[in-house]
XYZ file of C-alpha atoms in Angstrom:
765
model
C -32.662 -24.919 42.647
C -29.829 -27.077 43.987
C -28.592 -26.644 47.565
C -25.410 -24.755 48.183
C -22.277 -26.791 48.886
C -19.493 -24.813 50.560
C -15.977 -25.880 51.446
C -15.270 -23.251 54.129
C -16.542 -23.690 57.733
C -19.408 -21.323 58.677
C -18.934 -18.657 61.357
C -19.951 -19.817 64.881
C -19.138 -16.818 67.152
C -20.545 -13.305 66.664
C -19.941 -9.921 68.247
C -22.709 -7.610 69.424
C -22.270 -5.462 66.271
C -22.592 -8.491 63.962
C -25.735 -9.685 65.754
C -27.291 -6.230 65.412
C -26.482 -6.126 61.642
C -28.119 -9.537 61.075
C -31.300 -8.397 62.812
C -31.315 -5.109 60.933
C -30.691 -6.663 57.476
C -33.486 -9.202 57.962
C -35.892 -6.691 59.518
C -36.388 -8.582 62.811
C -38.245 -6.698 65.522
C -37.784 -9.373 68.183
C -34.090 -8.622 68.588
C -32.176 -5.350 69.048
C -30.820 -3.784 65.816
C -28.057 -1.665 67.428
C -24.848 -2.611 69.198
C -25.925 -0.856 72.423
C -29.263 -2.640 72.384
C -27.549 -6.026 71.930
C -25.171 -5.285 74.850
C -28.150 -4.440 77.066
C -29.893 -7.640 75.940
C -26.767 -9.716 76.756
C -26.485 -8.180 80.235
C -30.160 -8.774 80.856
C -30.134 -12.487 79.896
C -26.644 -13.131 81.382
C -24.717 -14.535 78.336
C -21.368 -13.367 79.757
C -21.627 -15.804 82.691
C -22.237 -18.945 80.563
C -18.569 -19.937 80.241
C -15.905 -19.756 77.505
C -17.611 -22.305 75.258
C -20.585 -19.993 74.768
C -19.170 -16.510 75.548
C -15.484 -15.658 75.081
C -13.091 -12.801 74.592
C -12.486 -11.776 70.973
C -9.459 -13.655 69.585
C -6.701 -11.601 67.958
C -8.764 -8.415 67.881
C -7.627 -5.027 69.117
C -9.924 -3.388 71.689
C -11.255 -6.528 73.393
C -14.976 -7.217 73.632
C -16.996 -10.408 73.765
C -18.351 -12.726 71.090
C -21.162 -15.270 71.506
C -21.910 -18.734 70.125
C -24.574 -19.184 67.452
C -26.545 -21.504 69.723
C -27.379 -18.558 72.035
C -29.234 -16.732 69.237
C -33.014 -16.627 69.408
C -34.532 -18.962 66.829
C -35.797 -16.171 64.480
C -32.319 -14.597 64.467
C -30.587 -17.916 63.826
C -32.955 -18.813 60.980
C -32.418 -15.390 59.429
C -28.636 -15.878 59.592
C -28.823 -19.349 58.027
C -31.047 -17.948 55.277
C -28.489 -15.235 54.528
C -25.804 -17.921 54.230
C -27.886 -19.825 51.712
C -28.612 -16.633 49.758
C -24.926 -15.680 49.662
C -24.002 -19.160 48.476
C -26.628 -19.055 45.756
C -25.361 -15.676 44.615
C -21.791 -16.953 44.470
C -22.801 -20.030 42.500
C -24.985 -17.985 40.164
C -22.165 -15.553 39.520
C -19.829 -18.460 38.751
C -22.346 -19.975 36.330
C -22.960 -16.632 34.661
C -19.214 -16.050 34.333
C -18.887 -19.453 32.679
C -21.731 -18.566 30.307
C -20.034 -15.278 29.455
C -16.808 -17.124 28.673
C -18.663 -19.557 26.422
C -20.280 -16.685 24.554
C -16.951 -14.899 24.179
C -15.302 -18.119 22.964
C -17.767 -18.462 20.095
C -16.207 -17.645 16.768
C -17.776 -14.849 14.825
C -18.450 -17.195 11.924
C -20.315 -19.699 14.141
C -23.500 -17.629 14.338
C -24.900 -14.840 12.235
C -24.717 -11.440 13.866
C -28.482 -11.290 14.495
C -28.617 -14.736 16.125
C -25.671 -13.877 18.351
C -27.373 -10.688 19.585
C -30.595 -12.597 20.352
C -28.670 -15.233 22.306
C -26.853 -12.615 24.389
C -30.103 -10.728 25.160
C -31.900 -13.895 26.309
C -28.989 -14.924 28.534
C -28.972 -11.431 30.052
C -32.710 -11.636 30.915
C -32.346 -15.056 32.566
C -29.418 -13.849 34.656
C -31.409 -10.790 35.752
C -34.393 -12.907 36.873
C -32.241 -15.326 38.861
C -30.172 -12.590 40.432
C -33.209 -10.594 41.535
C -34.940 -13.689 43.020
C -31.856 -14.708 44.999
C -31.281 -11.185 46.268
C -34.815 -11.263 47.682
C -34.442 -14.796 49.040
C -37.201 -16.105 46.801
C -37.548 -18.878 44.209
C -37.079 -18.740 40.446
C -40.861 -18.944 39.878
C -41.347 -15.885 42.058
C -38.657 -14.068 40.081
C -40.371 -14.928 36.769
C -43.706 -13.649 38.083
C -42.102 -10.418 39.260
C -40.398 -9.990 35.884
C -43.690 -10.425 34.026
C -45.361 -7.842 36.293
C -42.459 -5.424 35.788
C -42.664 -6.014 32.036
C -46.411 -5.276 32.010
C -45.808 -2.088 34.006
C -43.181 -1.055 31.489
C -45.579 -1.643 28.550
C -48.307 0.366 30.324
C -45.822 3.180 30.988
C -44.874 3.269 27.292
C -48.550 3.502 26.276
C -49.174 6.367 28.720
C -46.086 8.210 27.444
C -47.234 7.728 23.843
C -50.654 9.213 24.647
C -49.037 12.095 26.496
C -46.756 12.821 23.531
C -49.811 12.881 21.248
C -51.405 15.605 23.402
C -54.041 13.524 25.216
C -55.077 14.487 28.744
C -53.941 11.987 31.401
C -55.748 11.088 34.585
C -54.277 11.819 37.996
C -53.557 8.135 38.482
C -51.679 7.956 35.191
C -49.696 11.078 36.011
C -48.739 9.579 39.392
C -47.636 6.339 37.703
C -45.182 8.253 35.534
C -43.330 9.412 38.659
C -42.907 5.902 40.084
C -39.635 4.076 39.194
C -39.934 1.014 37.012
C -38.951 -2.266 38.661
C -37.662 -3.518 35.302
C -34.906 -0.898 35.349
C -34.268 -0.435 39.094
C -34.668 -4.062 40.216
C -33.883 -6.268 37.207
C -31.549 -3.740 35.575
C -32.893 -4.587 32.108
C -33.144 -2.144 29.222
C -36.533 -2.510 27.438
C -34.681 -2.629 24.117
C -33.013 -5.880 25.223
C -36.457 -7.473 25.629
C -37.305 -6.559 22.029
C -34.044 -8.126 20.839
C -34.533 -11.277 22.947
C -38.107 -11.770 21.749
C -36.945 -11.720 18.099
C -40.470 -11.064 16.838
C -40.415 -7.897 14.793
C -40.275 -5.406 17.649
C -42.748 -7.041 20.055
C -42.014 -5.273 23.382
C -42.784 -8.145 25.789
C -41.893 -11.784 26.420
C -44.431 -14.429 27.476
C -44.230 -16.643 30.551
C -43.898 -19.865 28.552
C -41.061 -18.409 26.485
C -39.086 -17.545 29.626
C -39.500 -21.055 31.053
C -38.506 -22.531 27.688
C -35.331 -20.455 27.782
C -34.533 -21.636 31.307
C -35.075 -25.257 30.305
C -32.958 -24.938 27.156
C -30.113 -23.238 28.999
C -30.089 -25.740 31.887
C -30.100 -28.740 29.521
C -27.984 -27.616 26.554
C -26.070 -24.560 27.705
C -26.254 -20.880 26.945
C -25.329 -21.374 23.275
C -28.663 -23.150 22.709
C -30.488 -19.874 23.437
C -29.687 -18.713 19.909
C -32.733 -18.847 17.631
C -32.980 -21.768 15.275
C -31.664 -21.197 11.797
C -34.265 -20.071 9.332
C -35.106 -22.182 6.358
C -32.626 -22.234 3.509
C -32.760 -19.328 1.150
C -34.154 -19.911 -2.259
C -31.494 -20.451 -4.904
C -30.562 -17.519 -7.093
C -32.925 -17.438 -10.090
C -31.421 -18.725 -13.369
C -32.389 -15.443 -15.023
C -29.729 -13.703 -12.944
C -27.067 -15.321 -15.154
C -28.502 -13.401 -18.120
C -28.151 -10.170 -16.173
C -24.535 -10.994 -15.255
C -23.611 -11.178 -18.941
C -24.247 -7.442 -19.103
C -23.017 -6.557 -15.609
C -19.805 -8.612 -15.291
C -17.754 -6.631 -17.807
C -14.346 -4.965 -17.390
C -15.932 -1.628 -18.339
C -17.862 -1.834 -15.033
C -21.312 -0.660 -16.161
C -23.727 0.510 -13.485
C -26.550 -1.716 -12.265
C -29.146 0.460 -13.983
C -27.304 0.392 -17.313
C -26.709 -3.373 -17.190
C -30.332 -3.974 -16.187
C -31.524 -1.921 -19.151
C -29.458 -4.054 -21.550
C -30.770 -7.183 -19.832
C -34.380 -6.087 -20.443
C -33.627 -5.353 -24.106
C -32.159 -8.830 -24.541
C -35.123 -10.446 -22.774
C -37.625 -8.568 -24.944
C -35.837 -9.627 -28.132
C -35.945 -13.349 -27.338
C -38.516 -15.584 -29.010
C -40.290 -18.581 -27.524
C -40.402 -19.602 -23.868
C -38.521 -17.188 -21.613
C -37.445 -17.228 -17.998
C -39.241 -14.935 -15.605
C -37.732 -11.459 -15.863
C -36.144 -10.134 -12.693
C -36.906 -6.707 -11.317
C -34.151 -4.204 -10.639
C -34.819 -4.477 -6.886
C -34.280 -8.244 -7.063
C -31.033 -7.750 -8.937
C -29.785 -5.211 -6.407
C -30.746 -7.506 -3.500
C -28.864 -10.472 -4.973
C -25.753 -8.376 -5.542
C -25.934 -6.788 -2.101
C -26.929 -9.779 0.068
C -26.572 -13.085 -1.771
C -23.149 -12.546 -3.368
C -19.940 -12.012 -1.446
C -17.338 -9.363 -2.151
C -15.384 -11.664 -4.490
C -18.292 -13.054 -6.509
C -19.804 -9.678 -7.299
C -16.502 -8.485 -8.853
C -15.753 -11.539 -11.013
C -15.706 -10.421 -14.630
C -15.567 -6.752 -13.693
C -12.000 -7.150 -12.405
C -9.132 -9.320 -13.589
C -7.385 -11.908 -11.465
C -4.612 -9.442 -10.635
C -7.092 -7.067 -8.985
C -9.176 -9.833 -7.446
C -6.034 -11.218 -5.839
C -5.830 -8.108 -3.668
C -9.121 -9.181 -2.046
C -8.032 -12.760 -1.311
C -6.181 -14.095 1.768
C -2.399 -14.085 1.618
C 0.603 -15.714 3.272
C 3.220 -13.614 5.052
C 6.849 -14.633 4.524
C 9.295 -14.353 7.403
C 13.094 -14.068 7.440
C 13.686 -14.608 11.166
C 15.943 -17.666 10.773
C 17.974 -16.387 7.802
C 21.375 -14.703 7.568
C 22.133 -11.566 5.535
C 23.059 -12.140 1.856
C 20.840 -15.241 1.793
C 18.398 -13.473 -0.522
C 18.920 -10.330 -2.562
C 15.910 -8.890 -4.350
C 16.033 -6.271 -7.085
C 13.607 -4.123 -8.989
C 13.718 -1.185 -11.364
C 11.773 2.067 -11.182
C 11.456 5.029 -13.490
C 12.320 8.114 -11.461
C 9.377 10.509 -11.026
C 11.403 13.648 -11.690
C 13.310 14.952 -14.693
C 17.115 14.968 -14.765
C 19.535 16.425 -17.304
C 20.847 13.838 -19.745
C 24.656 13.764 -19.447
C 25.060 13.513 -23.241
C 22.271 15.491 -24.913
C 21.405 17.757 -21.929
C 17.717 17.080 -22.591
C 15.256 16.243 -19.827
C 15.047 12.520 -19.089
C 13.552 10.280 -16.414
C 16.324 7.875 -15.430
C 15.785 4.258 -14.472
C 16.975 3.242 -11.003
C 17.742 -0.417 -10.266
C 17.723 -1.128 -6.521
C 19.114 -4.248 -4.828
C 17.996 -4.972 -1.247
C 18.970 -7.624 1.285
C 15.687 -9.233 2.362
C 16.831 -10.184 5.866
C 18.070 -6.777 7.034
C 16.029 -4.618 4.594
C 19.293 -2.882 3.708
C 19.827 -1.398 0.249
C 23.141 -2.960 -0.761
C 23.508 -1.522 -4.257
C 21.956 0.669 -6.932
C 22.614 1.530 -10.557
C 21.393 4.475 -12.601
C 20.686 4.380 -16.317
C 18.324 5.336 -19.092
C 16.438 2.016 -18.916
C 16.274 -1.222 -16.943
C 18.470 -3.380 -19.171
C 20.912 -6.188 -18.486
C 23.756 -3.689 -18.183
C 22.124 -1.731 -15.338
C 21.039 -4.921 -13.561
C 24.530 -6.412 -13.800
C 26.049 -3.172 -12.527
C 23.682 -3.070 -9.539
C 24.437 -6.716 -8.731
C 28.182 -6.115 -9.092
C 28.097 -3.211 -6.648
C 26.033 -5.237 -4.197
C 28.297 -8.284 -4.261
C 31.533 -6.278 -4.085
C 30.401 -4.072 -1.191
C 28.332 -6.555 0.869
C 29.004 -10.081 -0.386
C 27.696 -12.571 -2.944
C 24.111 -13.634 -2.303
C 22.771 -17.184 -2.401
C 19.420 -16.356 -4.060
C 18.645 -13.483 -6.424
C 14.852 -12.927 -6.268
C 13.598 -10.793 -9.168
C 10.688 -10.410 -11.553
C 10.508 -11.639 -15.142
C 11.595 -8.449 -16.897
C 14.045 -8.522 -19.821
C 16.758 -7.047 -17.623
C 16.731 -10.228 -15.517
C 15.942 -12.893 -18.133
C 18.689 -12.896 -20.776
C 21.678 -14.910 -21.885
C 24.139 -12.715 -20.018
C 22.367 -13.579 -16.759
C 20.982 -17.103 -17.288
C 23.327 -18.999 -19.637
C 24.380 -22.272 -17.997
C 28.059 -21.790 -18.778
C 28.708 -18.136 -19.483
C 25.880 -16.557 -17.509
C 26.570 -14.273 -14.594
C 24.450 -16.396 -12.243
C 26.356 -19.572 -13.047
C 29.813 -18.043 -12.652
C 28.904 -16.440 -9.312
C 27.104 -19.526 -7.995
C 23.867 -17.578 -7.445
C 20.454 -19.235 -7.698
C 18.013 -16.926 -9.430
C 14.320 -17.105 -8.503
C 11.539 -15.324 -10.380
C 8.314 -14.008 -8.894
C 5.090 -15.246 -10.439
C 3.759 -13.149 -13.339
C 1.706 -10.191 -12.122
C 2.655 -11.132 -8.563
C 3.993 -7.837 -7.292
C 2.615 -8.713 -3.839
C 5.318 -11.375 -3.526
C 7.959 -8.650 -3.899
C 6.232 -6.232 -1.569
C 9.374 -5.397 0.400
C 11.338 -4.102 -2.595
C 8.201 -2.500 -4.053
C 7.700 -0.564 -0.817
C 11.287 0.672 -0.863
C 10.739 2.207 -4.291
C 8.160 4.535 -2.738
C 10.009 5.065 0.543
C 13.271 6.154 -1.089
C 12.797 7.284 -4.663
C 9.354 8.911 -4.487
C 10.510 10.869 -1.468
C 13.648 11.997 -3.308
C 11.665 12.928 -6.427
C 9.375 15.179 -4.381
C 12.391 17.105 -3.142
C 13.218 18.229 -6.699
C 11.439 21.057 -8.557
C 11.065 18.873 -11.665
C 8.853 16.299 -9.906
C 6.145 15.046 -12.284
C 4.290 12.521 -10.099
C 0.555 12.433 -9.481
C 0.887 14.566 -6.340
C 2.477 17.472 -8.221
C 0.307 20.561 -8.604
C -0.768 20.818 -12.246
C -0.102 24.544 -12.524
C 3.358 24.314 -10.978
C 4.171 21.242 -13.070
C 3.201 22.969 -16.317
C 5.241 26.012 -15.366
C 8.479 24.131 -14.683
C 7.937 21.958 -17.771
C 7.606 24.963 -20.076
C 10.544 26.709 -18.406
C 12.935 23.783 -18.850
C 11.872 23.232 -22.480
C 12.326 26.900 -23.319
C 15.785 26.991 -21.755
C 16.822 23.812 -23.577
C 15.486 25.183 -26.857
C 17.253 28.536 -26.466
C 20.439 27.665 -24.580
C 20.904 23.941 -25.117
C 20.417 23.066 -21.426
C 18.337 24.139 -18.431
C 19.525 25.449 -15.088
C 16.432 23.937 -13.409
C 17.342 20.358 -14.335
C 19.688 18.661 -11.841
C 22.872 17.505 -13.525
C 23.753 13.830 -13.655
C 26.531 14.259 -11.083
C 24.126 16.013 -8.709
C 21.557 13.273 -9.226
C 24.078 10.519 -8.437
C 25.081 12.311 -5.226
C 21.420 12.740 -4.199
C 20.740 9.035 -4.756
C 23.736 7.938 -2.701
C 22.765 10.269 0.151
C 19.164 9.032 0.039
C 20.255 5.389 0.287
C 22.514 6.215 3.238
C 19.632 8.061 4.916
C 17.299 5.085 4.448
C 19.814 2.533 5.756
C 20.421 4.623 8.895
C 16.723 5.154 9.677
C 14.735 2.766 11.894
C 12.589 0.223 10.065
C 9.269 -0.900 11.569
C 9.602 -4.472 10.246
C 12.900 -5.047 12.097
C 13.246 -6.101 15.774
C 13.090 -3.552 18.564
C 16.070 -2.451 20.662
C 16.593 0.022 23.472
C 18.126 3.250 22.204
C 21.470 3.777 24.000
C 20.992 7.560 24.021
C 17.321 8.011 24.947
C 16.748 4.711 26.753
C 13.471 4.199 24.858
C 12.497 1.183 22.796
C 12.657 1.625 19.032
C 13.074 -0.465 15.895
C 16.470 -1.253 14.411
C 17.732 0.460 11.308
C 18.955 -1.727 8.399
C 22.559 -0.779 9.218
C 22.089 -1.775 12.871
C 20.431 -5.051 11.890
C 23.357 -5.891 9.585
C 25.870 -5.114 12.346
C 23.880 -7.226 14.818
C 24.239 -10.248 12.524
C 27.965 -9.560 12.167
C 28.318 -9.576 15.962
C 26.495 -12.931 16.066
C 29.101 -14.447 13.721
C 27.889 -13.648 10.205
C 30.627 -13.461 7.550
C 29.730 -12.578 3.946
C 31.161 -14.340 0.906
C 33.366 -11.522 -0.335
C 34.792 -10.795 -3.777
C 38.492 -10.155 -4.318
C 38.752 -6.595 -5.718
C 41.400 -7.768 -8.203
C 38.952 -10.293 -9.666
C 35.821 -8.159 -9.476
C 36.004 -6.696 -12.982
C 36.632 -10.026 -14.678
C 34.188 -11.924 -12.477
C 31.299 -9.662 -13.393
C 32.304 -9.284 -17.037
C 29.741 -10.988 -19.328
C 31.112 -13.991 -21.249
C 29.811 -15.711 -24.357
C 30.916 -18.889 -26.112
C 32.507 -18.287 -29.502
C 34.515 -20.381 -31.990
C 37.907 -19.066 -33.139
C 38.830 -19.137 -36.822
C 42.330 -18.298 -38.017
C 43.172 -16.223 -34.968
C 39.877 -14.315 -34.944
C 36.772 -14.264 -32.776
C 33.514 -12.587 -33.722
C 31.464 -10.562 -31.231
C 28.792 -7.937 -31.876
C 29.509 -8.131 -35.642
C 33.117 -7.092 -35.042
C 36.219 -9.230 -35.613
C 38.930 -9.351 -32.956
C 42.351 -10.799 -33.639
C 45.393 -11.961 -31.710
C 48.281 -14.265 -32.680
C 47.781 -16.251 -29.478
C 44.493 -17.528 -30.923
C 46.174 -19.296 -33.855
C 46.572 -22.651 -32.009
C 42.862 -22.541 -31.076
C 41.526 -22.674 -34.653
C 37.963 -24.121 -34.721
C 37.973 -24.321 -30.902
C 35.272 -23.015 -28.572
C 36.483 -20.283 -26.256
C 34.906 -17.876 -23.788
C 34.815 -14.251 -24.957
C 34.372 -11.591 -22.288
C 33.387 -8.059 -23.218
C 32.934 -4.685 -21.588
C 29.825 -2.599 -22.189
C 31.864 0.558 -22.764
C 35.041 -0.723 -24.467
C 34.572 -2.068 -27.972
C 38.241 -2.027 -28.986
C 39.094 -5.262 -27.126
C 37.689 -8.515 -25.788
C 39.052 -10.956 -23.207
C 39.425 -14.503 -24.559
C 39.679 -17.426 -22.131
C 39.777 -21.181 -22.508
C 36.509 -23.053 -22.119
C 36.715 -25.541 -19.232
C 34.395 -28.359 -20.314
C 34.413 -30.069 -16.899
C 33.288 -27.087 -14.819
C 31.624 -25.177 -17.643
C 33.401 -22.001 -16.520
C 35.967 -19.729 -18.189
C 39.497 -21.097 -17.865
C 42.862 -19.416 -18.099
C 43.264 -16.172 -20.036
C 44.512 -16.725 -23.611
C 44.822 -13.123 -24.736
C 43.173 -9.742 -25.005
C 42.080 -9.662 -28.654
C 41.975 -6.277 -30.398
C 39.536 -4.912 -32.938
C 40.750 -5.541 -36.517
C 40.088 -3.808 -39.821
C 38.129 -6.740 -41.244
C 35.112 -5.881 -39.070
C 31.872 -4.661 -40.565
C 32.732 -1.088 -39.578
C 35.997 0.747 -39.991
C 35.701 1.985 -36.437
C 34.433 -0.369 -33.738
C 30.986 0.064 -32.340
C 30.516 -0.694 -28.674
C 27.553 -2.549 -27.295
C 26.154 0.627 -25.800
C 26.838 2.801 -28.837
C 25.179 0.302 -31.143
C 22.071 0.352 -28.971
C 22.046 4.163 -29.077
C 22.368 4.169 -32.871
C 19.567 1.632 -33.260
C 17.338 3.765 -31.071
C 18.183 6.897 -33.077
C 17.418 5.112 -36.361
C 14.033 4.080 -35.025
C 13.250 7.641 -33.962
C 14.248 8.994 -37.386
C 12.030 6.475 -39.159
C 9.069 7.460 -37.004
C 9.721 11.144 -37.718
C 9.947 10.466 -41.477
C 6.587 8.714 -41.399
C 5.053 11.663 -39.543
C 6.496 14.147 -42.089
C 5.165 12.066 -44.981
C 1.724 11.932 -43.383
C 1.661 15.710 -42.849
C 2.797 16.398 -46.442
C 0.154 14.046 -47.830
C -2.532 15.707 -45.740
C -1.440 19.171 -46.894
C -1.371 18.134 -50.574
C -4.822 16.662 -50.305
C -6.172 19.802 -48.611
C -4.722 22.065 -51.330
C -6.323 19.949 -54.041
C -9.670 20.153 -52.291
C -9.341 23.938 -51.895
C -8.571 24.485 -55.613
C -11.517 22.374 -56.654
C -13.785 24.264 -54.314
C -12.835 27.719 -55.654
C -15.365 29.356 -58.019
C -13.102 30.886 -60.767
C -14.853 33.153 -63.393
C -14.811 31.736 -66.917
C -13.376 34.839 -68.606
C -10.572 35.390 -66.146
C -7.891 33.739 -68.312
C -9.507 34.716 -71.700
C -9.345 38.531 -71.303
C -7.391 40.387 -74.082
C -3.938 41.686 -73.325
C -3.661 45.330 -72.312
C -2.507 47.778 -75.022
C 1.020 49.183 -74.789
C 1.219 52.946 -74.117
C 4.189 54.909 -75.587
C 5.605 57.761 -73.483
C 7.824 60.391 -75.184
C 11.055 61.305 -73.387
C 12.092 64.997 -73.079
C 14.858 66.248 -75.406
C 17.101 67.566 -72.642
C 17.581 66.646 -69.027
C 19.084 69.116 -66.552
C 20.924 67.799 -63.495
C 21.424 70.085 -60.503
C 24.861 69.856 -58.845
C 24.924 68.147 -55.482
C 25.405 70.515 -52.602
C 27.355 68.045 -50.483
C 28.652 64.518 -50.862
C 26.601 61.954 -48.979
C 28.254 60.262 -45.915
C 29.616 56.732 -46.507
C 27.302 53.897 -45.200
C 28.383 51.913 -42.044
C 30.042 48.630 -42.924
C 28.134 45.518 -41.641
C 30.194 42.995 -39.657
C 30.498 39.562 -41.233
C 31.895 36.394 -39.682
C 33.512 33.446 -41.377
C 31.852 30.911 -39.076
C 29.530 30.516 -36.124
C 32.582 29.955 -33.937
C 33.906 33.391 -34.882
C 30.529 34.944 -34.098
C 30.476 33.261 -30.683
C 34.008 34.447 -29.856
C 33.159 38.015 -30.928
C 29.904 37.934 -28.892
C 31.760 37.030 -25.708
C 34.064 40.050 -26.232
C 31.369 42.525 -27.375
C 28.134 41.500 -25.614
C 26.680 45.023 -25.806
C 26.864 45.051 -29.647
C 24.867 41.872 -30.222
C 22.003 42.167 -32.700
C 18.716 40.206 -32.438
C 19.523 38.112 -35.497
C 22.949 37.233 -34.073
C 21.322 36.198 -30.772
C 18.938 33.928 -32.685
C 21.847 32.321 -34.566
C 23.773 31.634 -31.347
C 20.704 30.144 -29.648
C 20.222 27.810 -32.585
C 23.847 26.729 -32.324
C 23.514 25.947 -28.617
C 20.486 23.826 -29.407
C 22.570 21.666 -31.783
C 24.861 19.015 -30.330
C 27.180 19.288 -33.366
C 27.514 23.057 -33.020
C 28.155 22.728 -29.288
C 30.951 20.258 -29.978
C 32.499 22.615 -32.549
C 32.308 25.469 -30.045
C 33.994 23.325 -27.422
C 36.783 22.299 -29.830
C 37.277 25.975 -30.763
C 37.771 26.965 -27.135
C 34.425 28.693 -26.690
C 33.189 28.782 -23.076
C 29.696 27.309 -23.503
C 28.521 28.191 -19.997
C 29.619 31.814 -20.398
C 27.838 31.967 -23.758
C 24.630 30.582 -22.205
C 24.760 33.141 -19.400
C 25.302 35.899 -21.963
C 22.264 34.851 -24.009
C 20.137 34.612 -20.866
C 21.204 38.130 -19.865
C 20.275 39.684 -23.221
C 17.005 37.747 -23.509
């Protein structure tokens, strides 16, 4: 072991107490081991009279006293002191080396060594440190420490054997019983757990380490460092047998068969093969390969598609720290998980909500509500966002039809081109890339849906869900609408309040601030983050309210002919279009107004709509006598499709019934003489010659006259005035009328209070 090299000067003067402690710690009997004894010794030999160079007053100490030079110490005492200095230095150096080893072990990456090899390395390093530390504490050499460790290890093995015999019920000798009471040096001196020896040995649970192994560890550590204590890598594993590929053909299927089922099919295939075959694997071998030899990705290839496998792969996190608000808007649609009353038919529907969010501040800047995620709802959500918070630079959306259409993408007339917005699409099946807007759908709309009684999500109790479903359908069937369905106006108000609640609530992905009221640190809310950017100088690109309607109005390129333009199969005419015959113009339309279109010049240089030419009106030479709006035409097309599907279902049911009747008639066993029996003979009955009629005692009372009504409207008006006289058949008629949209409209035009009529029918139900 190398000599100690210290930078601090050793102590040269000692007090009587310090001299006594040195003698006591080293066990010297030739020198006093108490302060009083040392003082008596000093007086006896006369150290105080030797002058200030050998005996002096204590410097800077309270209480006075004398201290004496090291040269006055007896030789045994001085040698003991010098030995303690060397021991302390060795301990300090050993602790420094061990600390460095610990740092090297901690700095190792987890992937550098297998878990087993890392544990073995740490256990071996711990044993070497224990041997060195114990030897230095006793002032002995490393060889002595190794010998003591081997003796302590042998004593530990003997103790374990005695304990095993005792646990088996054998009778122990007095010597063995006494040995059980003695403390083990391995635990009290070396501070080593026997289990660590088993780990360090790395030989299938062998409880002891040999002398040569310990010296090999010391040599390896001193030459190559503590990392070299890890066991050498075992030989390379055998490659996976080729027959495993045959098993994978049955196991790697999207239906996800079990290992046992796939292995059974694999054996059937192997048995059916002719000629030379590969060695058949056992089920244990198959399970081992799947469990140990294949990683979590490989074992799922074929059983899962790339979309699911992607959730197991590493990913890249996108940051928005250096971006301003309105740089990126992202939008997505979601079908609401609760039923709402349709504003037109009063049936139960699940509306589609299109949400637009600012990626930088996580603020919801606009929403739109509709029956489906179409270009109209997307354009409306974008219009609200740009008008209220500013035009964005990038519109990041998926590839749905509501975002990829001519109204949005056309180079000249598209909404993106006229607003100067760059639209970016997420990769197909890449919902992870739009995780922020996807998360908002659950945070806002799922939470709102669960607050309504008509919630139909997966968390809804089945019994309660069936109950509310049947109740709403019965009320719609009997009264035309249900009181348990939120109205459209109520739903709009709930959505607006929910968005305001979300924007005002702290968001964990936003920076932290100190709350001015509580003084505690918390995350910003989207509203606070937006305001913080405004304070730092952010100014949105705003939209002039006077231009908002026309700016967001969809435009298409059309060619005028004789003062007419054609849009949506309707002709629109204006005299101002006469000079533009056979000229391309830009035609703007409104989703709800089909009686007019806005015609502008086509600026070929900028590719944008130019000055307004006119507002062309719907003319009689259109395909329909009355104009059909974009929205109404879509509704009619949907209704036609539903009617066709219903007609096919009716035809299928009628055909099935006709076929069943034919089968039943053929199956009947009709007697042969049933239709051949002779006709029954006619019997003649003679009438009496005279008939006497007794006079009536009293004229019968006239029958009550039954009320009749000229129309259903008259019946409804009479029912509201005479609710107590309603008959069951009249109640059934009125319920059928309320279930018909045409009858409800006739009632409304006749001045019938529909709500009062519904309440009346509910009361008499």
